[in-house]
Structure formats: C-alpha cells, structure tokens
PDB file of C-alpha atoms in Angstrom:
ATOM      1  CA  MET Q   5      -7.660 -40.396   2.547  1.00 42.00           C
ATOM      2  CA  LYS Q   6      -6.109 -37.580   0.558  1.00 40.00           C
ATOM      3  CA  ARG Q   7      -9.154 -37.076  -1.455  1.00 43.00           C
ATOM      4  CA  ARG Q   8     -11.112 -36.740   1.713  1.00 41.00           C
ATOM      5  CA  ALA Q   9      -8.716 -34.128   3.108  1.00 41.00           C
ATOM      6  CA  PHE Q  10      -9.038 -32.358   0.065  1.00 39.00           C
ATOM      7  CA  VAL Q  11     -13.012 -32.310   0.258  1.00 38.00           C
ATOM      8  CA  VAL Q  12     -12.542 -31.244   3.854  1.00 36.00           C
ATOM      9  CA  ALA Q  13     -10.474 -28.158   2.958  1.00 42.00           C
ATOM     10  CA  LEU Q  14     -12.634 -27.385  -0.065  1.00 41.00           C
ATOM     11  CA  ALA Q  15     -15.501 -27.447   2.180  1.00 40.00           C
ATOM     12  CA  PHE Q  16     -13.804 -25.027   4.595  1.00 41.00           C
ATOM     13  CA  VAL Q  17     -12.602 -22.659   1.749  1.00 42.00           C
ATOM     14  CA  LEU Q  18     -16.099 -22.407   0.588  1.00 41.00           C
ATOM     15  CA  GLY Q  19     -17.540 -21.854   3.948  1.00 42.00           C
ATOM     16  CA  VAL Q  20     -15.133 -19.306   4.608  1.00 40.00           C
ATOM     17  CA  ALA Q  21     -16.218 -17.601   1.258  1.00 40.00           C
ATOM     18  CA  LEU Q  22     -19.940 -18.182   2.005  1.00 37.00           C
ATOM     19  CA  ASN Q  23     -19.425 -16.539   5.608  1.00 39.00           C
ATOM     20  CA  VAL Q  24     -17.705 -13.705   3.979  1.00 42.00           C
ATOM     21  CA  THR Q  25     -20.436 -12.826   1.443  1.00 47.00           C
ATOM     22  CA  ALA Q  26     -23.198 -13.706   3.957  1.00 45.00           C
ATOM     23  CA  GLN Q  27     -21.740 -10.960   5.925  1.00 86.00           C
ATOM     24  CA  GLU Q  28     -21.955  -8.482   3.318  1.00 92.00           C
ATOM     25  CA  ARG Q  29     -25.347  -6.876   3.530  1.00 97.00           C
ATOM     26  CA  LEU Q  30     -27.058  -4.356   1.194  1.00 98.00           C
ATOM     27  CA  ILE Q  31     -27.855  -1.146   2.661  1.00 98.00           C
ATOM     28  CA  TYR Q  32     -28.880   0.769  -0.277  1.00 98.00           C
ATOM     29  CA  GLU Q  33     -30.570   0.502  -3.445  1.00 98.00           C
ATOM     30  CA  GLU Q  34     -32.194   2.767  -5.967  1.00 97.00           C
ATOM     31  CA  HIS Q  35     -32.891   1.987  -9.542  1.00 97.00           C
ATOM     32  CA  PHE Q  36     -34.775   5.537 -10.226  1.00 97.00           C
ATOM     33  CA  ASP Q  37     -37.880   3.568 -11.739  1.00 93.00           C
ATOM     34  CA  SER Q  38     -40.426   5.914 -10.314  1.00 89.00           C
ATOM     35  CA  ASP Q  39     -40.847   9.697 -10.073  1.00 85.00           C
ATOM     36  CA  ALA Q  40     -41.110   9.037  -6.287  1.00 86.00           C
ATOM     37  CA  ALA Q  41     -37.717   8.377  -6.084  1.00 91.00           C
ATOM     38  CA  LEU Q  42     -36.473  11.863  -6.554  1.00 92.00           C
ATOM     39  CA  GLY Q  43     -38.237  13.054  -3.363  1.00 93.00           C
ATOM     40  CA  ALA Q  44     -35.543  11.322  -1.715  1.00 95.00           C
ATOM     41  CA  TRP Q  45     -32.768  13.552  -3.140  1.00 97.00           C
ATOM     42  CA  THR Q  46     -32.100  16.970  -2.534  1.00 97.00           C
ATOM     43  CA  VAL Q  47     -31.084  18.937  -5.769  1.00 97.00           C
ATOM     44  CA  VAL Q  48     -28.490  21.929  -5.104  1.00 97.00           C
ATOM     45  CA  VAL Q  49     -27.317  22.879  -8.383  1.00 98.00           C
ATOM     46  CA  GLY Q  50     -28.449  21.326 -11.718  1.00 97.00           C
ATOM     47  CA  ASP Q  51     -31.805  20.396 -13.406  1.00 98.00           C
ATOM     48  CA  TRP Q  52     -32.088  16.917 -12.173  1.00 98.00           C
ATOM     49  CA  TYR Q  53     -35.337  14.728 -13.180  1.00 96.00           C
ATOM     50  CA  ILE Q  54     -36.250  11.177 -13.397  1.00 96.00           C
ATOM     51  CA  ASP Q  55     -37.171   9.242 -16.458  1.00 95.00           C
ATOM     52  CA  GLY Q  56     -36.906   5.826 -18.227  1.00 92.00           C
ATOM     53  CA  GLY Q  57     -35.256   4.305 -14.903  1.00 95.00           C
ATOM     54  CA  ALA Q  58     -32.642   7.133 -14.408  1.00 98.00           C
ATOM     55  CA  MET Q  59     -31.655   9.960 -12.536  1.00 98.00           C
ATOM     56  CA  ILE Q  60     -30.776  12.488 -15.353  1.00 98.00           C
ATOM     57  CA  ASN Q  61     -29.012  16.002 -15.364  1.00 98.00           C
ATOM     58  CA  VAL Q  62     -29.500  18.227 -18.212  1.00 98.00           C
ATOM     59  CA  ASP Q  63     -27.849  21.339 -16.935  1.00 97.00           C
ATOM     60  CA  MET Q  64     -24.947  21.590 -19.328  1.00 96.00           C
ATOM     61  CA  THR Q  65     -23.715  25.115 -17.907  1.00 95.00           C
ATOM     62  CA  SER Q  66     -22.963  24.196 -14.416  1.00 96.00           C
ATOM     63  CA  ILE Q  67     -19.178  22.812 -13.594  1.00 95.00           C
ATOM     64  CA  ALA Q  68     -20.368  21.036 -10.152  1.00 96.00           C
ATOM     65  CA  THR Q  69     -23.971  19.965 -10.202  1.00 98.00           C
ATOM     66  CA  ASN Q  70     -24.955  18.228  -6.834  1.00 98.00           C
ATOM     67  CA  ALA Q  71     -28.113  16.125  -6.082  1.00 98.00           C
ATOM     68  CA  TYR Q  72     -27.801  14.100  -2.674  1.00 98.00           C
ATOM     69  CA  THR Q  73     -29.432  11.686  -0.459  1.00 98.00           C
ATOM     70  CA  GLU Q  74     -28.847  10.436   3.063  1.00 98.00           C
ATOM     71  CA  LEU Q  75     -26.970   7.280   3.735  1.00 98.00           C
ATOM     72  CA  LEU Q  76     -25.071   6.587   6.902  1.00 98.00           C
ATOM     73  CA  GLN Q  77     -21.932   4.897   5.903  1.00 98.00           C
ATOM     74  CA  ASP Q  78     -19.887   3.636   9.089  1.00 97.00           C
ATOM     75  CA  ALA Q  79     -19.112  -0.116   8.101  1.00 98.00           C
ATOM     76  CA  ASP Q  80     -15.532  -1.238   8.364  1.00 97.00           C
ATOM     77  CA  ARG Q  81     -15.752  -2.025   4.521  1.00 98.00           C
ATOM     78  CA  LEU Q  82     -18.143  -0.654   2.073  1.00 98.00           C
ATOM     79  CA  VAL Q  83     -18.859  -1.620  -1.476  1.00 98.00           C
ATOM     80  CA  TYR Q  84     -20.480   0.999  -3.979  1.00 98.00           C
ATOM     81  CA  GLU Q  85     -21.762   0.176  -7.321  1.00 98.00           C
ATOM     82  CA  TRP Q  86     -23.446   2.216  -9.895  1.00 98.00           C
ATOM     83  CA  GLU Q  87     -24.313   2.720 -13.909  1.00 98.00           C
ATOM     84  CA  VAL Q  88     -23.736   5.736 -15.669  1.00 98.00           C
ATOM     85  CA  THR Q  89     -24.479   6.881 -19.201  1.00 98.00           C
ATOM     86  CA  PHE Q  90     -22.390   9.792 -20.375  1.00 98.00           C
ATOM     87  CA  ILE Q  91     -25.177  11.196 -22.832  1.00 97.00           C
ATOM     88  CA  LYS Q  92     -23.024  14.472 -23.967  1.00 96.00           C
ATOM     89  CA  GLY Q  93     -20.793  17.133 -22.966  1.00 95.00           C
ATOM     90  CA  THR Q  94     -20.881  20.706 -23.833  1.00 93.00           C
ATOM     91  CA  ASP Q  95     -19.231  21.771 -27.217  1.00 89.00           C
ATOM     92  CA  GLY Q  96     -15.977  23.127 -26.853  1.00 83.00           C
ATOM     93  CA  ALA Q  97     -15.254  21.943 -23.436  1.00 85.00           C
ATOM     94  CA  ILE Q  98     -12.489  19.042 -24.134  1.00 84.00           C
ATOM     95  CA  TRP Q  99     -13.134  17.557 -20.448  1.00 87.00           C
ATOM     96  CA  THR Q 100     -16.495  16.551 -21.015  1.00 95.00           C
ATOM     97  CA  PRO Q 101     -18.640  14.486 -20.684  1.00 96.00           C
ATOM     98  CA  ALA Q 102     -17.562  14.345 -17.086  1.00 97.00           C
ATOM     99  CA  ALA Q 103     -19.537  12.990 -14.252  1.00 98.00           C
ATOM    100  CA  GLY Q 104     -19.121  10.869 -11.032  1.00 98.00           C
ATOM    101  CA  ILE Q 105     -20.009  10.386  -7.223  1.00 98.00           C
ATOM    102  CA  HIS Q 106     -19.040  11.324  -3.805  1.00 98.00           C
ATOM    103  CA  ILE Q 107     -19.110   8.766  -1.100  1.00 98.00           C
ATOM    104  CA  MET Q 108     -18.504   9.155   2.601  1.00 98.00           C
ATOM    105  CA  VAL Q 109     -20.071  12.776   2.546  1.00 98.00           C
ATOM    106  CA  ASN Q 110     -20.567  14.558   5.695  1.00 96.00           C
ATOM    107  CA  ASP Q 111     -21.247  18.130   4.337  1.00 96.00           C
ATOM    108  CA  PRO Q 112     -23.308  17.529   1.079  1.00 97.00           C
ATOM    109  CA  ALA Q 113     -24.761  21.286   0.236  1.00 95.00           C
ATOM    110  CA  ARG Q 114     -20.953  22.393  -0.120  1.00 94.00           C
ATOM    111  CA  MET Q 115     -18.946  22.242  -3.571  1.00 92.00           C
ATOM    112  CA  SER Q 116     -16.496  19.888  -1.996  1.00 94.00           C
ATOM    113  CA  ARG Q 117     -19.095  17.983  -0.076  1.00 96.00           C
ATOM    114  CA  GLY Q 118     -16.930  18.622   3.129  1.00 94.00           C
ATOM    115  CA  SER Q 119     -15.007  15.374   3.790  1.00 94.00           C
ATOM    116  CA  SER Q 120     -15.726  13.052   1.006  1.00 97.00           C
ATOM    117  CA  TYR Q 121     -14.410  10.912  -1.919  1.00 98.00           C
ATOM    118  CA  LEU Q 122     -15.197  11.861  -5.404  1.00 98.00           C
ATOM    119  CA  ILE Q 123     -14.807   8.926  -8.074  1.00 98.00           C
ATOM    120  CA  TRP Q 124     -14.716  10.987 -11.253  1.00 98.00           C
ATOM    121  CA  GLN Q 125     -14.663  10.273 -14.902  1.00 97.00           C
ATOM    122  CA  GLU Q 126     -14.058  12.737 -17.751  1.00 95.00           C
ATOM    123  CA  GLN Q 127     -13.488  12.140 -21.510  1.00 93.00           C
ATOM    124  CA  TYR Q 128     -10.063  11.718 -21.262  1.00 93.00           C
ATOM    125  CA  HIS Q 129      -9.332  11.007 -17.508  1.00 94.00           C
ATOM    126  CA  PHE Q 130     -10.011   8.922 -14.647  1.00 96.00           C
ATOM    127  CA  LYS Q 131      -9.510  10.436 -11.134  1.00 97.00           C
ATOM    128  CA  ILE Q 132     -10.291  10.105  -7.526  1.00 98.00           C
ATOM    129  CA  TYR Q 133     -10.482  13.228  -5.492  1.00 98.00           C
ATOM    130  CA  ARG Q 134     -10.799  13.823  -1.912  1.00 97.00           C
ATOM    131  CA  GLY Q 135     -12.998  16.904  -0.278  1.00 95.00           C
ATOM    132  CA  GLN Q 136     -11.304  18.977   2.231  1.00 89.00           C
ATOM    133  CA  GLY Q 137     -12.765  21.921   3.529  1.00 87.00           C
ATOM    134  CA  ASP Q 138     -14.198  24.048   0.846  1.00 89.00           C
ATOM    135  CA  GLU Q 139     -11.684  22.353  -1.966  1.00 92.00           C
ATOM    136  CA  ILE Q 140     -11.149  18.975  -3.482  1.00 94.00           C
ATOM    137  CA  VAL Q 141      -7.805  17.694  -3.709  1.00 96.00           C
ATOM    138  CA  THR Q 142      -6.501  14.898  -6.467  1.00 96.00           C
ATOM    139  CA  LEU Q 143      -5.428  11.532  -5.026  1.00 96.00           C
ATOM    140  CA  TYR Q 144      -5.181   9.957  -8.143  1.00 96.00           C
ATOM    141  CA  THR Q 145      -5.187  10.633 -11.784  1.00 94.00           C
ATOM    142  CA  ALA Q 146      -4.678   8.686 -15.126  1.00 92.00           C
ATOM    143  CA  GLY Q 147      -5.135   9.653 -18.768  1.00 83.00           C
ATOM    144  CA  THR Q 148      -3.810  12.221 -21.012  1.00 72.00           C
ATOM    145  CA  TRP Q 149      -5.330  15.027 -23.209  1.00 66.00           C
ATOM    146  CA  ASP Q 150      -3.541  13.627 -26.512  1.00 59.00           C
ATOM    147  CA  ALA Q 151      -6.033  10.770 -27.046  1.00 55.00           C
ATOM    148  CA  HIS Q 152      -8.390   8.248 -25.526  1.00 59.00           C
ATOM    149  CA  THR Q 153      -6.678   6.086 -23.560  1.00 69.00           C
ATOM    150  CA  ARG Q 154      -7.821   3.219 -21.320  1.00 79.00           C
ATOM    151  CA  ALA Q 155      -8.409   5.959 -18.762  1.00 92.00           C
ATOM    152  CA  GLY Q 156     -11.052   7.684 -20.937  1.00 92.00           C
ATOM    153  CA  ILE Q 157     -14.340   7.181 -22.435  1.00 94.00           C
ATOM    154  CA  VAL Q 158     -16.533   7.886 -25.434  1.00 92.00           C
ATOM    155  CA  PRO Q 159     -19.451  10.335 -25.283  1.00 94.00           C
ATOM    156  CA  GLY Q 160     -22.679   8.380 -25.225  1.00 96.00           C
ATOM    157  CA  SER Q 161     -21.039   5.286 -23.604  1.00 97.00           C
ATOM    158  CA  THR Q 162     -22.549   3.494 -20.457  1.00 98.00           C
ATOM    159  CA  HIS Q 163     -20.155   2.375 -17.715  1.00 98.00           C
ATOM    160  CA  VAL Q 164     -20.335   0.420 -14.269  1.00 98.00           C
ATOM    161  CA  PHE Q 165     -18.474   1.649 -11.627  1.00 98.00           C
ATOM    162  CA  ARG Q 166     -17.637  -0.125  -8.435  1.00 98.00           C
ATOM    163  CA  VAL Q 167     -15.886   1.018  -5.146  1.00 98.00           C
ATOM    164  CA  VAL Q 168     -14.395  -0.912  -2.402  1.00 98.00           C
ATOM    165  CA  TYR Q 169     -13.642   1.300   0.561  1.00 98.00           C
ATOM    166  CA  ASP Q 170     -12.019  -0.260   3.599  1.00 98.00           C
ATOM    167  CA  ARG Q 171     -12.307   2.616   6.413  1.00 96.00           C
ATOM    168  CA  GLN Q 172      -9.725   0.937   8.704  1.00 95.00           C
ATOM    169  CA  LEU Q 173      -7.021   0.566   6.159  1.00 97.00           C
ATOM    170  CA  GLY Q 174      -7.894   3.890   4.197  1.00 97.00           C
ATOM    171  CA  SER Q 175      -7.936   1.768   0.794  1.00 98.00           C
ATOM    172  CA  LEU Q 176      -9.776   2.632  -1.914  1.00 98.00           C
ATOM    173  CA  THR Q 177     -10.147   0.199  -5.161  1.00 98.00           C
ATOM    174  CA  VAL Q 178     -12.059   1.087  -8.003  1.00 98.00           C
ATOM    175  CA  TYR Q 179     -13.165  -0.590 -11.006  1.00 98.00           C
ATOM    176  CA  ARG Q 180     -14.782   0.343 -14.132  1.00 97.00           C
ATOM    177  CA  ASP Q 181     -16.756  -2.427 -16.115  1.00 98.00           C
ATOM    178  CA  GLY Q 182     -14.618  -5.036 -14.147  1.00 97.00           C
ATOM    179  CA  GLU Q 183     -11.395  -3.645 -14.800  1.00 97.00           C
ATOM    180  CA  LEU Q 184      -9.357  -2.269 -12.386  1.00 97.00           C
ATOM    181  CA  MET Q 185      -8.566   1.386 -12.481  1.00 96.00           C
ATOM    182  CA  ALA Q 186      -7.162   2.467  -9.267  1.00 96.00           C
ATOM    183  CA  SER Q 187      -5.908   1.149  -5.879  1.00 97.00           C
ATOM    184  CA  ILE Q 188      -4.926   3.811  -3.590  1.00 97.00           C
ATOM    185  CA  ILE Q 189      -4.328   4.281   0.102  1.00 97.00           C
ATOM    186  CA  ASP Q 190      -5.518   7.513   1.980  1.00 97.00           C
ATOM    187  CA  PRO Q 191      -3.167   7.803   5.103  1.00 96.00           C
ATOM    188  CA  ASP Q 192      -6.010   9.811   6.711  1.00 95.00           C
ATOM    189  CA  PRO Q 193      -9.011   8.231   5.704  1.00 97.00           C
ATOM    190  CA  VAL Q 194     -12.540   9.569   6.169  1.00 97.00           C
ATOM    191  CA  GLN Q 195     -14.393   7.659   9.049  1.00 96.00           C
ATOM    192  CA  LYS Q 196     -17.784   8.237   8.681  1.00 97.00           C
ATOM    193  CA  GLY Q 197     -20.099   9.452   5.782  1.00 98.00           C
ATOM    194  CA  PHE Q 198     -23.816  10.533   6.004  1.00 98.00           C
ATOM    195  CA  TYR Q 199     -24.868  11.308   2.311  1.00 98.00           C
ATOM    196  CA  LEU Q 200     -24.102  10.132  -1.147  1.00 98.00           C
ATOM    197  CA  SER Q 201     -24.082  12.741  -3.692  1.00 98.00           C
ATOM    198  CA  LEU Q 202     -24.277  12.877  -7.739  1.00 98.00           C
ATOM    199  CA  ARG Q 203     -22.162  15.407  -9.450  1.00 98.00           C
ATOM    200  CA  THR Q 204     -21.666  16.447 -13.175  1.00 98.00           C
ATOM    201  CA  ASN Q 205     -19.439  19.035 -15.050  1.00 97.00           C
ATOM    202  CA  GLN Q 206     -21.236  20.887 -17.873  1.00 97.00           C
ATOM    203  CA  THR Q 207     -22.590  17.263 -18.904  1.00 98.00           C
ATOM    204  CA  THR Q 208     -25.958  15.503 -19.658  1.00 98.00           C
ATOM    205  CA  ALA Q 209     -25.456  12.217 -17.611  1.00 98.00           C
ATOM    206  CA  ALA Q 210     -28.099   9.446 -16.462  1.00 98.00           C
ATOM    207  CA  PHE Q 211     -27.376   7.560 -13.654  1.00 98.00           C
ATOM    208  CA  ASN Q 212     -29.260   4.168 -13.944  1.00 98.00           C
ATOM    209  CA  TYR Q 213     -28.791   2.674 -10.736  1.00 98.00           C
ATOM    210  CA  LEU Q 214     -26.836   3.018  -7.224  1.00 98.00           C
ATOM    211  CA  LYS Q 215     -26.352   0.193  -4.555  1.00 98.00           C
ATOM    212  CA  VAL Q 216     -24.234   0.130  -1.557  1.00 98.00           C
ATOM    213  CA  TRP Q 217     -23.262  -2.953   0.588  1.00 98.00           C
ATOM    214  CA  ALA Q 218     -21.658  -3.044   4.093  1.00 98.00           C
ATOM    215  CA  SER Q 219     -19.640  -5.479   5.882  1.00 96.00           C
ATOM    216  CA  ASP Q 220     -17.670  -5.223   9.459  1.00 91.00           C
TER     217      ASP Q 220
END
C-alpha cells in the first residue's frame, strides 16, 4: 500500500513538472547561421555582421554599440539564453572585453534602450543595469578591479548566460555557464518589452545564439 502511494505521489510530481515544462513555449530562436538573419536586426551603432554562425561586432571604438530586433515580451515568466564569445577588448581599456544584452526593451534606438534590463559582463565585473529615460542605473554588481574573481571572465572565452524574469514578482535570476550569478528583485518591474538589443563596449564579441521562452 505504501509502495502504491509512493508511486501515485511520484506520478503526480512528475505530472506537475511535465505540465510546467509543457507550458513553457519557445517564442524566439536565432542561431545566426545565414546572412539573411542580419536583415532581422537594425544596426544603430557598431560594425555588425554574420559569419560562422555568429552575430559579430568588430567596432572597437564605440562604448555602446547597438543592434536590435523586435520581440514582444509580455508573458508572466520569460527565460532568455544566449552564448557569447568575448573575442578581445581595446588595449588599455581595463574593463574590456565587455558585452551583454538588453531585454524588455521599449525604445531600442536610445543608448539606455528606454525601459529595459541590461545583463552585462565585463572582464572583471558582472552587472545588471536598468534603463531609465536616457541613462542606465546599476541594480547589481559583482567583482573587483584587483584580480579576476568568479564574477570576471578571460578574454577569448565563451560563456552561456541564462536569465529568468518574473514580470509579476519583478525577479531577475541570472546564471552563467549554469552557475548562479545574481538573483534580485526590482520593486518597480518593467511590464512589457518589444525588442531585444545586443551591446558591446570597445569590444569585439560574437553572439552565437539567442533563445527566449515564455510561460503564463
């Protein structure tokens, strides 16, 4: 009897887990595997092109490059995942290489991307910013200038970032290569986004893929 109860309970747990997974739907996927993919992106700042299955910026002078694409983001829960190679930074610029993605963007041509969240990786720091008006405000930062810590990265390295955003709670949870980097709450969360935007700072970087899932 106990064994049967255990099996029933296990089936229920697995059923719930499967239902949660089934409700999560892929709403965006880009592997940058053809030149035609570039046509879906608007380049505002930077020298962006597609090569070898990656969206690459080679502008090493601009401090805020910008290439954006349309995507409605209004689900209760959104999951973003991308892989980026930090190829090289500008000599003498100790914060480089530096690159990231703005999510929940409502004004993509502005430097701040309007209301948005920027998930940002520098050589020595990992940061989360929020776009507000014409500026970006730091919500979270980790790392030091003295030496590489777990928050930093090595030039030439490739990393996978995964962001879980709960629009109702205002929670942002960020993983890098499967390791938790930050979990924060925005008391005034961005409620709707219309674009995604790639960003670099005096860095050559290659974005290898980008995926977004949504669930209500």
